[in-house]
Coordinates of C-alpha atoms in Angstrom, one line a residue:
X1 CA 0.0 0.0 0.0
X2 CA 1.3 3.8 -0.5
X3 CA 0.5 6.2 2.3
X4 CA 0.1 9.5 2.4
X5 CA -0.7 11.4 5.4
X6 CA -4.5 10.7 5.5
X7 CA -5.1 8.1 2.7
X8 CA -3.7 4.8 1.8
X9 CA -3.4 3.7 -2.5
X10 CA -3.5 -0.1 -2.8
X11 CA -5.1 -2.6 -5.0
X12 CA -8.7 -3.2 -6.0
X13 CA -10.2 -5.9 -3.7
X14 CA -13.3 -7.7 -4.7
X15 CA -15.2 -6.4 -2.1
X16 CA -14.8 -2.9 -3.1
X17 CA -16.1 -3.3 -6.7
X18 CA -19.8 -3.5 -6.1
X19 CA -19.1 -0.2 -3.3
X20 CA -17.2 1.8 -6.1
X21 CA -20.4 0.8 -8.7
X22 CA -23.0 1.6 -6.3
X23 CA -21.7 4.9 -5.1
X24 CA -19.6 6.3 -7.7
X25 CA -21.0 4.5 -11.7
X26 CA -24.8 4.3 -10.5
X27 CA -24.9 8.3 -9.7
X28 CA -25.5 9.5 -13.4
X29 CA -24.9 13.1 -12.3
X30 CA -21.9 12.6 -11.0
X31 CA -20.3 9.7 -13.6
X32 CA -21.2 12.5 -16.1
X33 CA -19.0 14.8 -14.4
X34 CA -15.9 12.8 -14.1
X35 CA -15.9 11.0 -17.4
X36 CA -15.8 12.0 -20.9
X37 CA -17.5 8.9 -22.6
X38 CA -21.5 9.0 -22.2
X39 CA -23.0 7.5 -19.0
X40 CA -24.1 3.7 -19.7
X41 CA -26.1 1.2 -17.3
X42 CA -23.2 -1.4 -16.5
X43 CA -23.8 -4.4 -14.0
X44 CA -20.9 -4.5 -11.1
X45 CA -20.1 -7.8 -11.8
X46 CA -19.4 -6.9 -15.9
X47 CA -15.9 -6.8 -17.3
X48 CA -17.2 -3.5 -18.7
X49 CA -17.5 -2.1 -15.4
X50 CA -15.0 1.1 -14.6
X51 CA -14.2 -1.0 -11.1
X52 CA -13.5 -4.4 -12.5
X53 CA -10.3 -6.1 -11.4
X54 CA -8.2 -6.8 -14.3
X55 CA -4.8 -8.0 -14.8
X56 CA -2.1 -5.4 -14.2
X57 CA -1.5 -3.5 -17.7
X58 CA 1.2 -0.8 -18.7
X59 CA -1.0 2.0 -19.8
X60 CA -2.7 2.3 -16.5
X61 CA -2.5 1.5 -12.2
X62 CA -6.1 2.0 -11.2
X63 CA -6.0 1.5 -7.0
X64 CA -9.0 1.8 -4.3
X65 CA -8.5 4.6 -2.0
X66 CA -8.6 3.6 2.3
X67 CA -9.0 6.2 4.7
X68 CA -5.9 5.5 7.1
X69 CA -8.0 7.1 10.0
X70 CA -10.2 3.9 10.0
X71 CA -9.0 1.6 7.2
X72 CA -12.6 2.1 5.3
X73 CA -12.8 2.5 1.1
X74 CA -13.0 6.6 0.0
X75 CA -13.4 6.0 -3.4
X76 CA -10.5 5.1 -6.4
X77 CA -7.7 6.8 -7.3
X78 CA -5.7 6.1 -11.3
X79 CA -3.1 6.7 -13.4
X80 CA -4.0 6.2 -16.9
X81 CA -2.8 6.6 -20.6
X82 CA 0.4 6.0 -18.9
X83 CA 3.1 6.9 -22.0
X84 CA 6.2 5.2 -20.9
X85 CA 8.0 6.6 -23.8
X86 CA 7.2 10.8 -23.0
X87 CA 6.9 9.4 -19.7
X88 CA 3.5 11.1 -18.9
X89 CA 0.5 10.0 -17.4
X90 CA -3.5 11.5 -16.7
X91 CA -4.5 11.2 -13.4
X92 CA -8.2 11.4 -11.7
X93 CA -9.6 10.5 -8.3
X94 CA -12.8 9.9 -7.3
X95 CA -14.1 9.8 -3.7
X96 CA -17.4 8.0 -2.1
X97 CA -19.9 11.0 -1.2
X98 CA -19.4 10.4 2.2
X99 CA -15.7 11.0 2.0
X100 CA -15.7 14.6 -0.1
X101 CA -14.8 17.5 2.0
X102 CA -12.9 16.0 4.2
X103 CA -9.3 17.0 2.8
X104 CA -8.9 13.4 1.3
X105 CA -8.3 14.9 -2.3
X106 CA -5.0 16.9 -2.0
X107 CA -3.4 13.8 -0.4
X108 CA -5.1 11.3 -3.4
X109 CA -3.3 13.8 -5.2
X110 CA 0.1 13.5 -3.5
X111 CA 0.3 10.3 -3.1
X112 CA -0.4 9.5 -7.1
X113 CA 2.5 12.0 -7.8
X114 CA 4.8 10.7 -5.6
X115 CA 3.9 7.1 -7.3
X116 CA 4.2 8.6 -11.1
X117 CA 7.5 10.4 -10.1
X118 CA 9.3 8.1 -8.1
X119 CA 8.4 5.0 -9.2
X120 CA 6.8 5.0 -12.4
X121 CA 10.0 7.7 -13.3
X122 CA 7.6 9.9 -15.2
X123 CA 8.3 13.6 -16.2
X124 CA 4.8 15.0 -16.7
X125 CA 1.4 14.4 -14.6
X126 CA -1.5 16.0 -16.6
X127 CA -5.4 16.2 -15.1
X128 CA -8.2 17.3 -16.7
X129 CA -11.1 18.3 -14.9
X130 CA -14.3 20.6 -15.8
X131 CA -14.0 24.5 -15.1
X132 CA -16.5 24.3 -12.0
X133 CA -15.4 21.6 -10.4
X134 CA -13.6 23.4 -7.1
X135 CA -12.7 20.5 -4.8
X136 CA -10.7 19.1 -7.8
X137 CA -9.1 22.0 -9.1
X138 CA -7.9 23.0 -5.4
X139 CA -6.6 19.5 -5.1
X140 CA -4.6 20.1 -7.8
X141 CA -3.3 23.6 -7.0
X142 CA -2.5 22.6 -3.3
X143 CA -0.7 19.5 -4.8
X144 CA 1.8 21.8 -6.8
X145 CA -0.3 21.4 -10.4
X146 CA -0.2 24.5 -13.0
X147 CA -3.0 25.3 -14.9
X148 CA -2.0 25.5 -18.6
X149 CA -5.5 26.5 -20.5
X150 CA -9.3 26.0 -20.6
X151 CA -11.0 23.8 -23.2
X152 CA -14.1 26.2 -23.9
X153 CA -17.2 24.1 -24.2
X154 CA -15.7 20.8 -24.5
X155 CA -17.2 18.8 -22.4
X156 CA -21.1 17.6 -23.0
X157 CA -22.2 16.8 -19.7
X158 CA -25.7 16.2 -18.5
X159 CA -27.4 18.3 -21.5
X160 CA -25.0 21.4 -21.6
X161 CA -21.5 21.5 -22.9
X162 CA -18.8 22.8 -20.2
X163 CA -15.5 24.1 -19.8
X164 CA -12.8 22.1 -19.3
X165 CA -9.2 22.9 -17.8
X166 CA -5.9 21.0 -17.9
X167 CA -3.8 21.0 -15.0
X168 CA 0.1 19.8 -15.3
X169 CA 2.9 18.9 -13.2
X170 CA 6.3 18.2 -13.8
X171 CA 9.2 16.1 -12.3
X172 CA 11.7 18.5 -11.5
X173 CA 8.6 20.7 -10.3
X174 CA 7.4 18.1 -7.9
X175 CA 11.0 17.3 -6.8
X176 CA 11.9 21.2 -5.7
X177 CA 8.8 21.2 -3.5
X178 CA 9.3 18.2 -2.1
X179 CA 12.7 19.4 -1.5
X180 CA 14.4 17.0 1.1
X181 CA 10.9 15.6 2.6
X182 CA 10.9 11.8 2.8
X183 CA 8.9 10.0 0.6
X184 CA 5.8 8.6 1.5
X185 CA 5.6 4.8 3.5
X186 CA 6.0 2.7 0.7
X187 CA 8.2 3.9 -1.7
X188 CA 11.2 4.4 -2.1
X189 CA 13.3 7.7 -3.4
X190 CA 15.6 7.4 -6.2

């Protein structure tokens, strides 16, 4: 498991599939939000669904997110269209309602860089995430991200097409503000 300071990253159990469906695929408002492919009904136990455990693959590391405080899922967490030659990666987290607005984001956040970066030796994190989504953007911005432009109306989402922005972080970046801070439980610096 990686640890950050509130959150622990490991992998997908069983068990948290049909909690991750419920919760996070099954709330079309929200799925909407946080995906860029129309909203379909998937059943939990489906190889089509977003939360089904599959064997590990190079162009992704999806991972369940645990509270630490009391070792209960908060929602997933993923690298993906991982490019091992740029060495760049997309991230995006999603937490269980119940877990938003509890600070668990900016340490999803962290603890997904500190992965990409250390151990994954990427050079570029990129998130995209739509203009009015606050807890995500401040995630983003706390975790060291820049913003480098807006996507006017790119995003058709729930009837209406939305801004998008794209946030980026480097390597070197990340490094400098980490400065000489030890790496988070479970992984080891270069």
């Amino acid at each position: 498991m990686l640890r950050g300071s509130k959150v622990g990253l490991r992998a997908r159990h069983e068990s948290d599939v049909p909690v991750l469906h419920s919760e996070l695929h099954d709330d079309v408002a929200t799925r909407s939000r946080s995906d860029t492919r129309p909203w379909r009904p998937t059943s939990p136990g489906s190889a089509a669904s977003p939360y089904a455990i599959t064997d590990p693959r190079d162009d992704a590391a999806p991972f369940s997110v645990v509270s630490l405080e009391d070792d209960e899922l908060a929602g997933e967490a993923l690298l993906w269209d991982i490019d091992t030659h740029n060495r760049s990666a997309h991230l995006g987290i999603s937490l269980r309602p119940a877990f938003r607005g509890r600070g668990l984001g900016v340490d999803v956040v962290r603890v997904l860089c500190d992965y990409g970066f250390a151990v994954l030796g990427l050079q570029r994190l990129q998130l995209e995430t739509l203009a009015d989504n606050a807890a995500m953007i401040g995630a983003a911005t706390r975790a060291g991200f820049t913003q480098e432009g807006t996507l006017r109306r790119a995003a058709w989402v729930n009837g209406e097409f939305l801004d998008e922005v794209i946030f980026a972080l480097l390597a070197d970046t990340w490094r400098s503000a980490k400065g000489s801070a030890p790496a988070p439980e479970g992984l080891t610096p270069r």
